Short mmCIF file of N, CA and C in Angstrom, two decimals:
data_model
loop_
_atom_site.label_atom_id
_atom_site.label_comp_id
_atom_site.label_asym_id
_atom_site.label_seq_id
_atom_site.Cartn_x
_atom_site.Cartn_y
_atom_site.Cartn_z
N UNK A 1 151.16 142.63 104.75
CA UNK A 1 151.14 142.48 103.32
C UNK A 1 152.56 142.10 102.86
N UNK A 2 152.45 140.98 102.07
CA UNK A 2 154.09 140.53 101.59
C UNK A 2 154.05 141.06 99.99
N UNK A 3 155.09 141.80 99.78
CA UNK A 3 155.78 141.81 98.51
C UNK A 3 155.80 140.69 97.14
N UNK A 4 154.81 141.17 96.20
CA UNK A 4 154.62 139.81 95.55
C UNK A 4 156.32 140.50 94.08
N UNK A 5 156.92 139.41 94.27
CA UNK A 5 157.89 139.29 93.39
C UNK A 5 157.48 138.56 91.89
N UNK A 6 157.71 139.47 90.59
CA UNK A 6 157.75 138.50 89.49
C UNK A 6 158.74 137.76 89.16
N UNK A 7 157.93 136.61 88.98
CA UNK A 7 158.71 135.71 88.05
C UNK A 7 158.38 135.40 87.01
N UNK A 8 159.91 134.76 85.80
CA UNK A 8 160.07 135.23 84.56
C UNK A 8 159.85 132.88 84.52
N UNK A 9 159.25 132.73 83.80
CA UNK A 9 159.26 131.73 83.74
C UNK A 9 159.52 131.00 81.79
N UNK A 10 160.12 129.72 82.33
CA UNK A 10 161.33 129.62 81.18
C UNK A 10 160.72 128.39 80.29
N UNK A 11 160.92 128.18 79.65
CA UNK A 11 160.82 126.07 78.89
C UNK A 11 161.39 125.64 79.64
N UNK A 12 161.69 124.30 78.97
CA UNK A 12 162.52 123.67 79.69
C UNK A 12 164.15 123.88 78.47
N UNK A 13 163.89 124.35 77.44
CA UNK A 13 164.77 124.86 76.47
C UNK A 13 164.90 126.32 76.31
N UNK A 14 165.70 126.99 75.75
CA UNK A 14 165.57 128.16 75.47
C UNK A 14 166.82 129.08 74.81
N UNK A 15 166.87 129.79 74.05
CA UNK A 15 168.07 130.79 73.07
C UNK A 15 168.27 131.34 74.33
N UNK A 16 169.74 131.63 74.74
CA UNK A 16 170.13 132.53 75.56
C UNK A 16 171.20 133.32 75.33
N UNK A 17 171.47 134.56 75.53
CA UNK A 17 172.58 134.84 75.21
C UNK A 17 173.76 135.22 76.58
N UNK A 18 175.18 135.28 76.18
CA UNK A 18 176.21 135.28 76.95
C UNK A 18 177.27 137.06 76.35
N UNK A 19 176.51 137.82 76.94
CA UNK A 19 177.29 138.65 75.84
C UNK A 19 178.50 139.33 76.49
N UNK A 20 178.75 138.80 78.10
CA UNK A 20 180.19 138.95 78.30
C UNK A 20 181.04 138.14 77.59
N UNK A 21 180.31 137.47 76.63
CA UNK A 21 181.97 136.25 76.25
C UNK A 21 181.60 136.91 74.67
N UNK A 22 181.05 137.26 74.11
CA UNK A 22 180.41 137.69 72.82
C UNK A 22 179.81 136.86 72.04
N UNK A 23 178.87 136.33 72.92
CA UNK A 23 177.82 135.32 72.45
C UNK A 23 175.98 136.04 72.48
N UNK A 24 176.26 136.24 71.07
CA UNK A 24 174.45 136.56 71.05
C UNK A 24 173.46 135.64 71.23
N UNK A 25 173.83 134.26 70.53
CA UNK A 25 172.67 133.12 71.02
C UNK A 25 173.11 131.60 71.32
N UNK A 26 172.87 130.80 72.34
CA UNK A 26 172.86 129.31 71.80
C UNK A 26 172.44 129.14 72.85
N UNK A 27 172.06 127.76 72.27
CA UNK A 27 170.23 126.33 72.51
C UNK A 27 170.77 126.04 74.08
N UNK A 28 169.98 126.31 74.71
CA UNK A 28 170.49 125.84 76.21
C UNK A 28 169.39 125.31 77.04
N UNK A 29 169.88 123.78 77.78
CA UNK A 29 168.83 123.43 78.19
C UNK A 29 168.28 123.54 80.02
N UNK A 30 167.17 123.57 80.11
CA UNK A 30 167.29 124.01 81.63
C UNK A 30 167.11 122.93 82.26
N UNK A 31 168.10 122.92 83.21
CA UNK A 31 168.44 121.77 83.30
C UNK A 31 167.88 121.76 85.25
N UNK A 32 166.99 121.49 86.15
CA UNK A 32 166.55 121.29 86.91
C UNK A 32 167.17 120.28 87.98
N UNK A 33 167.53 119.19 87.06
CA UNK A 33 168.72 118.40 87.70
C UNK A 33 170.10 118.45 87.52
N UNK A 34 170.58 119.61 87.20
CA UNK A 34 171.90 119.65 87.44
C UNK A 34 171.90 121.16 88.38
N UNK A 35 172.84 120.82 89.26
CA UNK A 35 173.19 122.00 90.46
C UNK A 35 173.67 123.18 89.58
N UNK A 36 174.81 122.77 88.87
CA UNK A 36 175.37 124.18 88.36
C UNK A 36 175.15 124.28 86.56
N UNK A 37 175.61 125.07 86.11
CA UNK A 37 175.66 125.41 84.87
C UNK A 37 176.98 125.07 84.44
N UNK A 38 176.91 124.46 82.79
CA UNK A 38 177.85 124.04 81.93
C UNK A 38 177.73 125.09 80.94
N UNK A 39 178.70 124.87 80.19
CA UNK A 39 179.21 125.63 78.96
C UNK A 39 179.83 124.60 77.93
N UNK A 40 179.65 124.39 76.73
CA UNK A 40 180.35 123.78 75.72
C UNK A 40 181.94 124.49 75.62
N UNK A 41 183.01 123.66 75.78
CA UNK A 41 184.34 124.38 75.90
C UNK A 41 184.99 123.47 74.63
N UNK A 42 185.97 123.91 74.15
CA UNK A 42 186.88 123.40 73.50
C UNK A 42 188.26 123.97 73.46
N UNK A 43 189.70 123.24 73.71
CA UNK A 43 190.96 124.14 73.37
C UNK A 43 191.15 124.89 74.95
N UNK A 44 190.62 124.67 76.16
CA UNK A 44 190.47 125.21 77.09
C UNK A 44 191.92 125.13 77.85
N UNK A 45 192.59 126.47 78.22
CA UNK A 45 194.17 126.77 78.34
C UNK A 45 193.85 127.87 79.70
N UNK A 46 194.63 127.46 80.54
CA UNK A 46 194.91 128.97 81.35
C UNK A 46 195.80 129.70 81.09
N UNK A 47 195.78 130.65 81.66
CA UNK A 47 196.58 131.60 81.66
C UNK A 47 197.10 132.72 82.60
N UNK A 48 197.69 133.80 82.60
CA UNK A 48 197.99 134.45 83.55
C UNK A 48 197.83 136.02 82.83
N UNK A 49 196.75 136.63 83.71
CA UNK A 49 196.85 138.18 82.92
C UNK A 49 196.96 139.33 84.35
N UNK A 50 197.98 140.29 84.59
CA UNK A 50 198.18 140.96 85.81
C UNK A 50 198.27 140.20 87.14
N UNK A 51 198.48 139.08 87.22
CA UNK A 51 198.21 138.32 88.02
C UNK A 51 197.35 137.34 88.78
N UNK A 52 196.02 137.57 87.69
CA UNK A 52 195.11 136.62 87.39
C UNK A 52 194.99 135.60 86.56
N UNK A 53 194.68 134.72 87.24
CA UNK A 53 194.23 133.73 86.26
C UNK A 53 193.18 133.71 85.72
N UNK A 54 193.26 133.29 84.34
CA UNK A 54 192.42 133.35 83.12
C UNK A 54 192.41 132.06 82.45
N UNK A 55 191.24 132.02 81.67
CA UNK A 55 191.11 130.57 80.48
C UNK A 55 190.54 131.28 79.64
N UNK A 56 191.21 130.92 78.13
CA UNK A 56 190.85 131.41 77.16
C UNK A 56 190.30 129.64 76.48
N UNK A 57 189.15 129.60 75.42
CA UNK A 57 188.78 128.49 74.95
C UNK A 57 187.78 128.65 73.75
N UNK A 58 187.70 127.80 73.17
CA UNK A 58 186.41 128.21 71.78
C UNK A 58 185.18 127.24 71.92
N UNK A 59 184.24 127.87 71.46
CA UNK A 59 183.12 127.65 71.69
C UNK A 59 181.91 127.35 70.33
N UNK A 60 181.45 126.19 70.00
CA UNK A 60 180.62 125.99 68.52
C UNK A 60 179.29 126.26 69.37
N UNK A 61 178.71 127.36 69.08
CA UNK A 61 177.38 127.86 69.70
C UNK A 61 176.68 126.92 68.94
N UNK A 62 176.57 126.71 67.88
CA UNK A 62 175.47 125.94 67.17
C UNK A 62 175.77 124.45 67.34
N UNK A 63 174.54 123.93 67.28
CA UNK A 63 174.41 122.70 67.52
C UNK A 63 174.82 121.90 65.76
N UNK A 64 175.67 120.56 65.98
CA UNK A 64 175.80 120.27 64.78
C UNK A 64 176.69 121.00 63.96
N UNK A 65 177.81 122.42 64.13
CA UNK A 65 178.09 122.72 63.48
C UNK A 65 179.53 123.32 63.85
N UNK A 66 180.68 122.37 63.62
CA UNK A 66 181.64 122.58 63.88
C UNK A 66 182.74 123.31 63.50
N UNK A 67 182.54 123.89 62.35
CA UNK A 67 183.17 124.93 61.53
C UNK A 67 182.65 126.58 62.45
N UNK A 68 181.55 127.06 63.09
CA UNK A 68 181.65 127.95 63.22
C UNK A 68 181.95 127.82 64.80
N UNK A 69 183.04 129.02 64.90
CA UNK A 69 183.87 129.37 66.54
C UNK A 69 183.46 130.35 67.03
N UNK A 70 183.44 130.54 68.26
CA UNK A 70 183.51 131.83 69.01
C UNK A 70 184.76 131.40 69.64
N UNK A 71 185.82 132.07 70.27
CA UNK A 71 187.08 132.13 71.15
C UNK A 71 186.80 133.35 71.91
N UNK A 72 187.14 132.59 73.28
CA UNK A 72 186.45 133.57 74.64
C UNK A 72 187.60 133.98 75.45
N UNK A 73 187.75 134.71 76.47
CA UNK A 73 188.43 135.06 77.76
C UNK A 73 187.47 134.97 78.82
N UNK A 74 187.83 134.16 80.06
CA UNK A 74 187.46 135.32 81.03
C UNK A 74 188.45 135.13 82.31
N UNK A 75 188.25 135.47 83.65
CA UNK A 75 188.74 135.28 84.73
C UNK A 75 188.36 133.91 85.36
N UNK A 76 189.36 133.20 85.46
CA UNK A 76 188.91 132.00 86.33
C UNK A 76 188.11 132.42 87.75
N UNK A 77 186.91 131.70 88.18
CA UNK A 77 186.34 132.31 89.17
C UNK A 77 187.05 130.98 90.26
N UNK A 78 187.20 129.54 89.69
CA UNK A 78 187.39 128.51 90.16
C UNK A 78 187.38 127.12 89.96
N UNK A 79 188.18 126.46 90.33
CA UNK A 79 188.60 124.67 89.41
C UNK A 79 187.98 124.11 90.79
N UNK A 80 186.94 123.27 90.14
CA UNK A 80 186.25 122.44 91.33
C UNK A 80 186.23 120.73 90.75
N UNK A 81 185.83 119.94 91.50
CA UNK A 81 185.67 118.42 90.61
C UNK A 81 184.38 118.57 90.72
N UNK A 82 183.36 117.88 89.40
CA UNK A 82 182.54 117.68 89.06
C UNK A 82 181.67 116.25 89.17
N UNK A 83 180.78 116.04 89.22
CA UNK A 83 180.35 114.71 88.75
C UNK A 83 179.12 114.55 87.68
N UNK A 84 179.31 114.04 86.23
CA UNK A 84 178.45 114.31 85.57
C UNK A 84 176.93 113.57 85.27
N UNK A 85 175.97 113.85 84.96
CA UNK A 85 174.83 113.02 85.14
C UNK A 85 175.22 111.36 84.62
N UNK A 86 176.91 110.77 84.03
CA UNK A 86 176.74 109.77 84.26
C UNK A 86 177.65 109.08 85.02
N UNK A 87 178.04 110.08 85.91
CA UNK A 87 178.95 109.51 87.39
C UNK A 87 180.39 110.14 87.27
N UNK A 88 180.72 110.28 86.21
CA UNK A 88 182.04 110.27 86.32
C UNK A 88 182.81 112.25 86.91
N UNK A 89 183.77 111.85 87.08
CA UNK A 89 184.11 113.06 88.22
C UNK A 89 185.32 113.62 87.42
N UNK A 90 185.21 114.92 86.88
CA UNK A 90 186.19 115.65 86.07
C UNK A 90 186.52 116.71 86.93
N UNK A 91 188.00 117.18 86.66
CA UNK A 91 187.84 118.96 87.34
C UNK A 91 188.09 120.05 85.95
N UNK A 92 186.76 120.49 86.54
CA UNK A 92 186.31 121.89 85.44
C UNK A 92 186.88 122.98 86.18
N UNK A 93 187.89 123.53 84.93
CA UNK A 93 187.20 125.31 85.64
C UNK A 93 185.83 126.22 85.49
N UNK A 94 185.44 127.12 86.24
CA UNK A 94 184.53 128.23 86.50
C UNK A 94 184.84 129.37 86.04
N UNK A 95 184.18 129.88 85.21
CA UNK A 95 183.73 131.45 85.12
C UNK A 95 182.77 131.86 85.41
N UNK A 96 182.65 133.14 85.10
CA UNK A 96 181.42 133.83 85.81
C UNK A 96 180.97 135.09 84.88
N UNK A 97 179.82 135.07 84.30
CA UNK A 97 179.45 135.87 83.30
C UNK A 97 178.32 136.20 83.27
N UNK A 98 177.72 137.12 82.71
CA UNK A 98 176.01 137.46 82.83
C UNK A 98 175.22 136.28 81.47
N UNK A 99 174.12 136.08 81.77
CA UNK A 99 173.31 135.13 80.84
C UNK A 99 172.24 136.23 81.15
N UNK A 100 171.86 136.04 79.09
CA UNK A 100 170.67 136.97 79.07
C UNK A 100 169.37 135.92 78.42
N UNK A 101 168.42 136.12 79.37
CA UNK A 101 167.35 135.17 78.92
C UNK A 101 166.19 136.09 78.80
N UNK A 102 165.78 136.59 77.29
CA UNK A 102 164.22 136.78 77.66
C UNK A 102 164.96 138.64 77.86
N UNK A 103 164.28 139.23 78.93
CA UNK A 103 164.34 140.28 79.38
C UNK A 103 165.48 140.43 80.67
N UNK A 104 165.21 139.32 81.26
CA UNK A 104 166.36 139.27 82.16
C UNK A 104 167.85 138.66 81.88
N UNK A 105 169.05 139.51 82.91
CA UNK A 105 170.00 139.48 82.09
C UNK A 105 170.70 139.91 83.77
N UNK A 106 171.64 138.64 84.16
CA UNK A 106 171.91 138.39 85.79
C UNK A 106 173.18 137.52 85.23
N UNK A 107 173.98 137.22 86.19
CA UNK A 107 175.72 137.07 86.23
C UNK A 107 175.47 135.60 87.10
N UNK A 108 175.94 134.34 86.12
CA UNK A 108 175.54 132.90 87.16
C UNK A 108 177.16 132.26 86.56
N UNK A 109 177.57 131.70 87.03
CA UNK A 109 178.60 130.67 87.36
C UNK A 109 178.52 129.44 86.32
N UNK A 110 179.76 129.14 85.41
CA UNK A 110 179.84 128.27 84.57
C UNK A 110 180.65 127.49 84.47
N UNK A 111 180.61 126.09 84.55
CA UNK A 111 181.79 125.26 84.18
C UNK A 111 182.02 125.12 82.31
N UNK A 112 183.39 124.90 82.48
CA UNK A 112 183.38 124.58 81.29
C UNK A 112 183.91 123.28 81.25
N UNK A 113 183.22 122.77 79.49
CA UNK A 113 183.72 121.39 79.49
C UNK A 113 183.41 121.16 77.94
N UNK A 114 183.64 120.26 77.62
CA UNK A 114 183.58 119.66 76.55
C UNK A 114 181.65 118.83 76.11
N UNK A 115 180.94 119.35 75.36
CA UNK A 115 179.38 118.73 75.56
C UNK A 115 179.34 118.42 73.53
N UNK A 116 180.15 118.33 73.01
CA UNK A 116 180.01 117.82 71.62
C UNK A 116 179.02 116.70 71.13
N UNK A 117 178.97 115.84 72.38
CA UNK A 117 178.41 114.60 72.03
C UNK A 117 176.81 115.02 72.94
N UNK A 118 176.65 115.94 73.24
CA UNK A 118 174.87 116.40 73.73
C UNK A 118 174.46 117.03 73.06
N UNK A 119 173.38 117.22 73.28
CA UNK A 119 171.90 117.64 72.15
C UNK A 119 172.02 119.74 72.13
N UNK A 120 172.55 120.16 73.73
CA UNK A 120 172.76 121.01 74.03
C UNK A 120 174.06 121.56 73.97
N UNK A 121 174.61 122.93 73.41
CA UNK A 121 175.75 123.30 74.01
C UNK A 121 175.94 124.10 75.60
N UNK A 122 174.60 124.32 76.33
CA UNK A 122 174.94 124.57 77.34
C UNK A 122 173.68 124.35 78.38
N UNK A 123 173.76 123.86 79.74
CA UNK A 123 173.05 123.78 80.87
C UNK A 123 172.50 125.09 81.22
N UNK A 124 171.56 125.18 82.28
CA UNK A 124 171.17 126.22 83.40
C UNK A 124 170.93 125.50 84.35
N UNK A 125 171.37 125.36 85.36
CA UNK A 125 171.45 124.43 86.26
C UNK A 125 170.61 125.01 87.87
N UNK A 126 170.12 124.70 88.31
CA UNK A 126 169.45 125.32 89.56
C UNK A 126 170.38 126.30 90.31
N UNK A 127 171.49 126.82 90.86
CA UNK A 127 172.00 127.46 91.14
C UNK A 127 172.07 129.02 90.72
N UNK A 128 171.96 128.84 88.97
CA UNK A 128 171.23 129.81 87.74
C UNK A 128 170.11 130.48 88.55
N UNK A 129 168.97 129.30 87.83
CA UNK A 129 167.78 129.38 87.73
C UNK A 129 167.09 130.06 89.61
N UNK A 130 167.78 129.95 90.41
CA UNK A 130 167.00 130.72 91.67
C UNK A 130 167.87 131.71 92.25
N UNK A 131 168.89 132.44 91.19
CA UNK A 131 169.37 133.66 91.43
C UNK A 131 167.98 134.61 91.00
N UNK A 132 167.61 134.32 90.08
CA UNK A 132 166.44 135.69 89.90
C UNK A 132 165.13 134.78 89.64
N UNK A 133 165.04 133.49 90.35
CA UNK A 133 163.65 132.85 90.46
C UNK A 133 162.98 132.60 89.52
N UNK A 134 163.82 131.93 88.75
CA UNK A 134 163.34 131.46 87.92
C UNK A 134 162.46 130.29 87.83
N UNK A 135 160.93 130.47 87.00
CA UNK A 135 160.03 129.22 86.88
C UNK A 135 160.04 128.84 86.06
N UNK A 136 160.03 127.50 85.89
CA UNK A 136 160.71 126.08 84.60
C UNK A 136 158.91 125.98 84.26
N UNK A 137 158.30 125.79 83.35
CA UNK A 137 157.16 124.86 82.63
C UNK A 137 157.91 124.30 81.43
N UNK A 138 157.59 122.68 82.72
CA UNK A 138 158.79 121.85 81.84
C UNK A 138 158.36 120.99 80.36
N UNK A 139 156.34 121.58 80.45
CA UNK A 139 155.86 121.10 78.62
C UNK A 139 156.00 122.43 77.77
N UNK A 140 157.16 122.88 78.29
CA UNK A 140 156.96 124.45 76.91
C UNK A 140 158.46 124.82 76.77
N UNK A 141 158.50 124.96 75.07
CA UNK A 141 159.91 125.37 74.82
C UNK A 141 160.13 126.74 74.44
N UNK A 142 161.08 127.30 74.69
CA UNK A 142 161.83 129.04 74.07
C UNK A 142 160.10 130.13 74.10
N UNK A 143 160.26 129.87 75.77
CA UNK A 143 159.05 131.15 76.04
C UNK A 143 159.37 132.46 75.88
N UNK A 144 161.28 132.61 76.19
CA UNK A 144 161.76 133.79 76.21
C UNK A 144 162.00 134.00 74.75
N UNK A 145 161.81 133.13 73.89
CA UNK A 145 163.16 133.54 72.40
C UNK A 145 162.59 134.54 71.78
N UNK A 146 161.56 134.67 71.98
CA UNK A 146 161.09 135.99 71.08
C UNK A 146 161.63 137.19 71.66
N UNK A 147 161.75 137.07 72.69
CA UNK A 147 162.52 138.39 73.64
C UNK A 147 163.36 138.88 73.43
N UNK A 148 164.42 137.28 73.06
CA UNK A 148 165.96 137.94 72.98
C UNK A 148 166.47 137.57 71.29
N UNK A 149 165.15 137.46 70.59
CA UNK A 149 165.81 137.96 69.00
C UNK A 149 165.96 136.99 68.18
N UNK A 150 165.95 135.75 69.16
CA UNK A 150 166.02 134.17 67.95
C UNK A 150 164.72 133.09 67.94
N UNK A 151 164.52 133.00 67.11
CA UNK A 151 163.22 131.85 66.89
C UNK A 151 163.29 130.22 66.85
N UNK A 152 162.72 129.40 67.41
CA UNK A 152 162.63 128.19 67.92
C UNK A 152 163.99 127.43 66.44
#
């Protein structure tokens, strides 16, 4: 007899929250074809705290709306080069923070970057999405949002 595991299955959109950075909600898309996860960054600076490196940067959770900020910390996890769905090859840094979707609420890996000019301020990228097995139904949007407190 095998162990049947649940899975939490997602839109292909969905409210998520980030509440290690003190983010209660923003529009994030799941993104199936991208390996890792993005973050909308702006103002993005390192730094040095006890001997860690850190990036502090601000963040317009809402789509369309550039007046309101969040300004974050965290620990650099890592500066990798990127290549973005239209070729071109940047080096992002990485953090690493919990994302709360729905009921579940697990620690996935984020680049940051600049996404002003996308529909989304942030990815879930497969790397995310099969830490806690996650299933995409890619004709349905914000299955979780009622979960975590915000409406379509």
């Amino acid at each position: 007899m095998t162990d049947q595991i649940e899975k939490c299955t997602v839109g292909w959109r969905e409210w998520v929250g980030l509440p290690g950075l003190g983010i209660d909600s923003v529009k994030c898309k799941v993104d199936t074809g991208a390996r890792t996860s993005a973050l909308h960054a702006f103002a993005v600076e390192s730094f040095t705290r006890d001997g860690v490196e850190w990036v502090r940067f601000g963040l317009h959770p809402i789509q369309h709306d550039a007046d309101t900020e969040v300004w974050c910390e965290a620990p650099v996890k890592d500066v990798r080069k990127v290549t973005d769905s239209g070729g071109n090859i940047t080096e992002r840094y990485f953090i690493e923070t919990d994302v709360q979707i729905g009921n579940e609420r697990f620690a996935i890996e984020l680049s940051l970057t600049c996404r002003d000019t996308m529909m989304f301020r942030m990815l879930l990228g497969r790397q995310a999405l099969k830490q806690k097995r996650l299933i995409v139904d890619s004709g349905a949007s914000y299955l979780q949002s009622g979960r975590h407190g915000r409406n379509k």
